[in-house]
Coordinates of C-alpha atoms in Angstrom, one line a residue:
M27 CA 18.9 -3.8 -7.7
A28 CA 20.5 -5.8 -10.2
S29 CA 18.2 -8.7 -11.6
M30 CA 18.6 -11.5 -14.0
H31 CA 15.3 -10.8 -15.0
N32 CA 16.1 -7.2 -16.6
D33 CA 15.3 -7.5 -19.8
K34 CA 11.7 -8.2 -19.0
P35 CA 9.3 -5.5 -17.8
V36 CA 7.8 -5.7 -14.2
L37 CA 3.9 -4.8 -14.1
V38 CA 3.2 -1.9 -11.8
T39 CA -0.6 -2.0 -11.2
G40 CA -2.0 1.4 -9.5
A41 CA 0.9 3.1 -11.0
A42 CA -0.6 6.6 -10.9
G43 CA -1.2 6.4 -7.3
F44 CA 0.6 7.3 -4.1
I45 CA 2.8 3.9 -3.7
G46 CA 2.3 2.8 -7.2
F47 CA 3.9 5.8 -8.3
H48 CA 7.0 6.0 -5.7
L49 CA 7.6 2.2 -6.7
A50 CA 7.1 2.5 -10.6
R51 CA 10.2 5.6 -9.9
R52 CA 12.6 3.4 -7.7
L53 CA 12.2 0.8 -10.1
L54 CA 13.3 2.9 -13.4
K55 CA 16.2 4.5 -11.3
G56 CA 17.4 0.9 -10.6
G57 CA 17.5 0.0 -14.5
R58 CA 14.0 -2.1 -14.8
R59 CA 11.5 -1.6 -17.5
V60 CA 8.0 -1.1 -15.8
V61 CA 4.8 -0.9 -17.8
G62 CA 2.3 0.9 -15.4
V63 CA -1.2 0.9 -15.6
D64 CA -4.4 2.8 -13.9
N65 CA -7.2 3.3 -14.3
L66 CA -7.5 7.1 -13.1
N67 CA -11.1 6.8 -11.5
E68 CA -12.1 9.7 -9.9
Y69 CA -11.7 8.5 -6.1
Y70 CA -9.3 11.5 -5.4
D71 CA -8.5 14.6 -7.8
P72 CA -6.9 12.8 -11.1
A73 CA -4.7 15.6 -12.1
L74 CA -2.9 14.9 -8.6
K75 CA -2.7 11.2 -10.2
Q76 CA -1.5 13.0 -13.1
A77 CA 1.2 14.5 -12.0
R78 CA 2.7 11.4 -10.6
L79 CA 2.4 10.2 -14.5
Q80 CA 4.2 12.8 -15.7
Q81 CA 7.2 12.2 -13.4
L82 CA 7.0 9.0 -14.5
S83 CA 6.7 9.7 -18.6
S84 CA 10.6 11.6 -18.5
H85 CA 11.6 7.6 -18.0
A86 CA 12.3 6.2 -21.5
E87 CA 11.9 2.4 -20.0
F88 CA 8.4 3.6 -18.3
E89 CA 5.3 2.8 -20.2
F90 CA 1.7 3.8 -19.6
L91 CA -1.8 2.2 -20.1
K92 CA -5.0 3.0 -19.2
L93 CA -6.7 -0.1 -18.2
D94 CA -9.8 -1.2 -15.5
L95 CA -8.3 -4.8 -14.2
V96 CA -12.4 -5.1 -13.8
D97 CA -11.7 -5.5 -17.5
K98 CA -11.2 -9.0 -17.9
G99 CA -10.4 -9.2 -21.6
A100 CA -8.3 -5.6 -21.8
T101 CA -6.6 -7.5 -18.4
A102 CA -5.6 -10.7 -20.7
E103 CA -4.6 -8.9 -23.5
L104 CA -2.0 -7.3 -21.0
F105 CA -0.8 -9.9 -20.1
R106 CA 0.0 -11.7 -24.0
R107 CA 0.9 -8.2 -25.0
F108 CA 4.0 -8.2 -22.5
Q109 CA 5.7 -11.5 -20.5
F110 CA 5.7 -9.3 -17.2
A111 CA 8.8 -11.0 -15.2
E112 CA 7.1 -9.9 -11.8
V113 CA 4.0 -7.9 -11.1
A114 CA 3.5 -5.5 -8.3
H115 CA -0.5 -5.1 -7.7
L116 CA -0.7 -1.9 -5.9
A117 CA -4.3 -0.9 -8.3
A118 CA -7.0 -1.6 -5.7
Q119 CA -10.0 1.0 -4.0
A120 CA -8.2 2.9 -0.9
G121 CA -10.4 3.9 2.3
V122 CA -11.8 2.7 5.2
R123 CA -15.0 5.1 4.9
Y124 CA -15.6 5.5 1.2
S125 CA -16.4 1.3 1.7
L126 CA -19.3 2.7 3.7
E127 CA -20.5 4.9 1.0
N128 CA -19.7 2.8 -1.8
P129 CA -19.5 -0.5 -1.5
H130 CA -19.6 -1.8 -5.0
A131 CA -16.2 -0.7 -6.2
Y132 CA -14.6 -3.0 -3.0
V133 CA -15.7 -6.4 -4.7
E134 CA -14.8 -5.4 -8.2
S135 CA -11.7 -3.7 -7.7
N136 CA -10.2 -5.2 -4.5
V137 CA -11.7 -8.4 -5.8
A138 CA -12.4 -9.4 -8.9
G139 CA -10.3 -7.3 -10.7
L140 CA -7.5 -9.2 -8.6
V141 CA -8.9 -12.4 -9.6
N142 CA -8.7 -11.3 -13.4
L143 CA -5.3 -10.2 -13.0
L144 CA -4.4 -13.5 -11.2
E145 CA -5.3 -15.2 -14.1
G146 CA -3.0 -12.8 -16.2
C147 CA -0.2 -14.3 -13.9
R148 CA -1.2 -18.0 -13.8
A149 CA -1.6 -18.2 -17.9
S150 CA 1.9 -16.2 -18.4
Q151 CA 4.1 -17.8 -15.6
V152 CA 4.8 -14.5 -13.8
R153 CA 8.1 -15.5 -11.3
H154 CA 6.2 -13.4 -8.7
L155 CA 3.3 -11.5 -7.3
V156 CA 3.8 -8.8 -4.8
F157 CA 1.0 -7.0 -3.6
A158 CA -0.3 -4.6 -1.4
S159 CA -2.3 -5.7 1.5
T160 CA -2.9 -3.6 4.8
S161 CA -3.2 -3.7 8.6
S162 CA -6.7 -3.3 8.2
V163 CA -7.2 -6.7 7.9
Y164 CA -6.1 -7.1 11.8
G165 CA -9.4 -5.3 12.8
A166 CA -11.4 -6.2 16.2
N167 CA -7.9 -8.4 16.7
V168 CA -6.9 -6.7 20.1
K169 CA -3.2 -8.5 20.7
L170 CA -0.7 -5.8 19.9
P171 CA 1.5 -5.8 18.4
F172 CA 0.2 -6.9 15.1
S173 CA 1.6 -10.5 13.9
E174 CA 0.8 -11.8 10.8
H175 CA 0.9 -15.2 12.2
E176 CA -2.0 -14.3 14.3
P177 CA -5.9 -14.7 12.6
A178 CA -6.9 -11.4 10.9
D179 CA -10.5 -12.8 10.1
H180 CA -12.1 -9.8 12.3
P181 CA -12.1 -7.2 9.8
I182 CA -14.5 -4.5 10.8
S183 CA -14.6 -3.5 7.5
L184 CA -16.3 -3.7 3.9
Y185 CA -12.2 -2.3 2.3
A186 CA -10.6 -4.1 5.1
A187 CA -12.8 -7.8 3.9
T188 CA -11.9 -7.3 0.7
K189 CA -8.3 -7.0 1.4
R190 CA -8.1 -10.5 3.4
A191 CA -10.5 -12.1 0.8
G192 CA -7.7 -11.1 -1.9
E193 CA -4.8 -12.7 0.3
L194 CA -7.3 -16.1 0.6
I195 CA -8.1 -15.9 -3.5
A196 CA -4.1 -15.2 -4.2
H197 CA -3.0 -18.1 -1.6
S198 CA -5.4 -20.3 -3.8
Y199 CA -4.2 -19.9 -6.9
S200 CA -0.3 -20.1 -5.4
Y201 CA -1.4 -23.5 -4.5
L202 CA -3.7 -24.8 -6.7
Y203 CA -0.6 -23.2 -9.6
G204 CA 2.3 -23.1 -7.9
L205 CA 2.0 -18.9 -8.6
P206 CA 4.6 -17.2 -5.7
V207 CA 3.2 -14.2 -4.1
T208 CA 3.9 -12.7 -1.2
A209 CA 0.9 -10.3 0.7
L210 CA 2.2 -7.1 2.3
R211 CA 0.5 -5.6 5.0
F212 CA 1.1 -1.8 5.0
F213 CA 0.8 0.1 8.1
T214 CA -0.8 3.8 7.1
V215 CA 1.7 5.1 4.4
Y216 CA 2.3 8.9 4.0
G217 CA 4.9 11.1 2.4
P218 CA 5.5 12.8 -0.7
W219 CA 2.7 13.1 -3.1
G220 CA 1.0 11.1 -0.6
R221 CA -3.3 10.3 -0.9
P222 CA -5.4 14.2 -0.2
D223 CA -8.1 11.4 1.8
M224 CA -5.4 10.3 4.5
A225 CA -4.8 12.6 7.9
L226 CA -1.5 13.8 6.8
F227 CA -2.7 15.1 4.0
I228 CA -6.4 16.7 5.3
F229 CA -4.6 18.2 8.6
T230 CA -1.8 20.1 6.5
K231 CA -4.5 21.4 3.7
A232 CA -6.9 22.1 6.5
M233 CA -4.0 23.9 8.7
L234 CA -2.9 25.9 5.7
E235 CA -6.3 27.2 5.0
E236 CA -6.6 28.4 8.7
R237 CA -9.3 25.6 8.9
P238 CA -9.7 23.5 12.2
I239 CA -9.5 19.7 11.8
D240 CA -11.5 16.2 12.8
V241 CA -9.7 14.7 15.1
F242 CA -11.6 11.7 16.1
S243 CA -11.2 9.1 18.7
H244 CA -11.0 12.5 20.8
G245 CA -7.0 12.4 20.2
E246 CA -6.7 9.1 21.9
A247 CA -6.0 6.7 18.0
W248 CA -2.9 5.6 18.1
R249 CA -1.5 4.7 14.4
D250 CA 2.3 3.3 13.0
F251 CA 2.8 5.5 10.7
T252 CA 5.5 4.2 8.3
Y253 CA 7.3 6.7 5.1
V254 CA 6.7 5.7 2.0
D255 CA 10.4 5.1 1.2
D256 CA 10.8 2.9 3.4
I257 CA 7.6 0.4 2.0
V258 CA 9.3 1.2 -1.6
E259 CA 12.3 -0.6 0.4
G260 CA 10.8 -3.3 1.4
F261 CA 9.1 -3.7 -1.5
V262 CA 12.1 -4.1 -4.1
R263 CA 13.2 -6.4 -1.5
V264 CA 10.4 -9.1 -1.8
L265 CA 10.5 -8.5 -5.1
E266 CA 13.1 -9.7 -5.8
R267 CA 12.8 -13.2 -3.8
P268 CA 9.8 -15.3 -4.8
P269 CA 8.7 -18.2 -1.9
Q270 CA 9.5 -21.2 -2.0
P271 CA 7.0 -23.8 -1.0
Q272 CA 7.5 -25.3 2.4
S273 CA 8.2 -28.6 3.1
T274 CA 4.6 -30.1 3.1
N275 CA 4.6 -30.3 6.3
L276 CA 0.4 -30.0 7.0
A277 CA 1.0 -28.0 10.3
L278 CA 2.4 -25.1 9.2
L279 CA -0.8 -24.6 8.3
S280 CA -1.7 -23.8 11.9
D281 CA 0.6 -20.4 10.8
P282 CA -1.6 -17.8 8.5
A283 CA 1.4 -16.7 7.3
A284 CA 3.3 -19.6 5.9
S285 CA 1.8 -22.4 3.5
T286 CA 2.6 -25.2 2.2
A287 CA 2.0 -23.5 -1.1
P288 CA 5.1 -20.9 -2.1
F289 CA 3.2 -18.1 -1.1
R290 CA 4.5 -15.6 2.2
I291 CA 2.3 -12.8 4.2
Y292 CA 4.2 -10.2 6.3
N293 CA 4.0 -6.8 7.9
I294 CA 6.0 -3.9 6.8
G295 CA 5.5 -0.7 9.1
Q296 CA 7.3 1.3 11.0
Q297 CA 6.7 -0.6 14.3
R298 CA 6.5 2.8 16.8
P299 CA 2.5 3.6 16.8
V300 CA 2.5 7.4 18.3
S301 CA -0.8 9.1 18.6
V302 CA -2.7 11.1 16.3
M303 CA -2.0 14.1 18.9
H304 CA 1.6 13.5 18.8
L305 CA 1.5 13.6 14.7
I306 CA -0.4 17.4 14.6
E307 CA 2.6 18.5 16.9
V308 CA 5.1 17.8 14.9
L309 CA 3.0 18.6 12.0
E310 CA 2.3 21.6 13.1
R311 CA 6.6 23.0 14.0
A312 CA 6.9 21.5 10.6
L313 CA 4.1 24.0 9.1
G314 CA 5.0 26.8 12.1
R315 CA 1.3 27.4 13.2
R316 CA -1.4 25.7 15.7
A317 CA -4.1 23.6 14.9
E318 CA -7.4 24.4 15.8
K319 CA -9.5 20.3 16.2
R320 CA -12.6 19.4 16.7
F321 CA -12.3 16.3 18.8
L322 CA -14.8 13.5 17.7
P323 CA -15.6 9.9 18.7
L324 CA -13.6 7.1 16.6
Q325 CA -15.2 6.9 13.0
P326 CA -17.4 3.2 11.9
G327 CA -14.6 1.0 10.5
D328 CA -11.9 2.6 12.3
V329 CA -9.5 0.9 14.6
P330 CA -7.9 2.2 18.3
A331 CA -4.9 1.4 17.2
T332 CA -2.3 -0.4 14.9
H333 CA 0.9 -1.1 15.8
A334 CA 2.9 -3.8 13.3
D335 CA 5.2 -7.1 14.5
V336 CA 7.7 -6.6 11.8
S337 CA 10.2 -9.6 13.6
S338 CA 9.9 -11.7 10.3
F339 CA 10.3 -9.5 7.1
E340 CA 13.5 -8.2 9.2
A341 CA 14.7 -11.6 9.7
D342 CA 14.3 -12.7 6.0
F343 CA 15.0 -9.4 4.5
G344 CA 17.3 -7.7 6.9
F345 CA 15.4 -4.9 7.0
R346 CA 12.8 -2.8 9.1
P347 CA 11.7 0.7 8.1
Q348 CA 13.7 3.6 9.0
I349 CA 12.4 6.7 8.5
P350 CA 10.8 8.5 11.7
L351 CA 7.9 10.7 11.8
E352 CA 10.1 13.6 12.7
E353 CA 12.2 13.7 9.5
G354 CA 8.9 12.0 7.2
V355 CA 6.7 14.7 8.1
P356 CA 8.7 17.8 6.9
R357 CA 9.1 16.3 3.4
F358 CA 5.6 15.4 2.8
V359 CA 5.2 19.6 4.1
A360 CA 8.1 20.6 2.0
W361 CA 6.2 18.8 -1.0
Y362 CA 3.1 19.5 -1.0
R363 CA 4.2 24.1 -0.1
S364 CA 5.8 23.1 -3.3
F365 CA 3.0 21.3 -5.4
Y366 CA 0.6 23.3 -4.4
G367 CA 2.4 26.8 -4.6
V368 CA 1.4 27.9 -1.1

């Protein structure tokens, strides 16, 4: 992963978060200098975030700053202080259901915070901004697999709407200022050091505590579960290759994933959706115990199925996610047992 820009640091926002932590660790192992920022909010247990940071802090080339991107002055100062080669933007207010309870957190973090970041990138002429979007943007789309070449104009949660807004705002910066930007739509990421609000974490905790698990959509939901190492591998490949402006052919603008600006959107997912019931079976085998299930209806803001079309990503970067659920779930369980001493 050698780069001619190795002397300049990479900014990883949300470095104490699940995917941000894994990405920062991978960049450090590849010999890059990393500056990580995170606001360490209490959306979930800050102790888990601190434990991730402790892992990163063992690298001499890692520097952490507690910073909220919503703070315009602090974000501008960050970009003045460091000359970042690339920016990996993973800081966001995540979670579909929490967006029903606290909508303002999403607009502040996912829209206002992104604008402050874009201003920093623009002012310091960052070589490439890659940011995490989500499969949730597909919302009410019914055509499977989800393709980034199809419109994503009917989000069904505020979380998804703020992420789609982020893509559009980033495109405008790319178009106006020539800022190279790539948006990656992640599909249900899981793995060690994962988020406590995700199904696999919730199920594992409940089953080890011998409590029943809530299975929404009466067990009929399908998800394109993608192992975190595959997401990180894809992210790193993208970071190294800023998009070029495509021709000024305005017919391109009928393709939501393309642009006359140096801007691209890609899906990155396993491309092999499985039912939540299958996830539970794999987890039961990994834990060596049966789950007691409570079947409930689909939750507001959730979609019945996700399925990634990753053909564009594979064509452009020569990679597609490899690690199956049968391999990834036991790895998560091993980490969970070790971390929580279960």
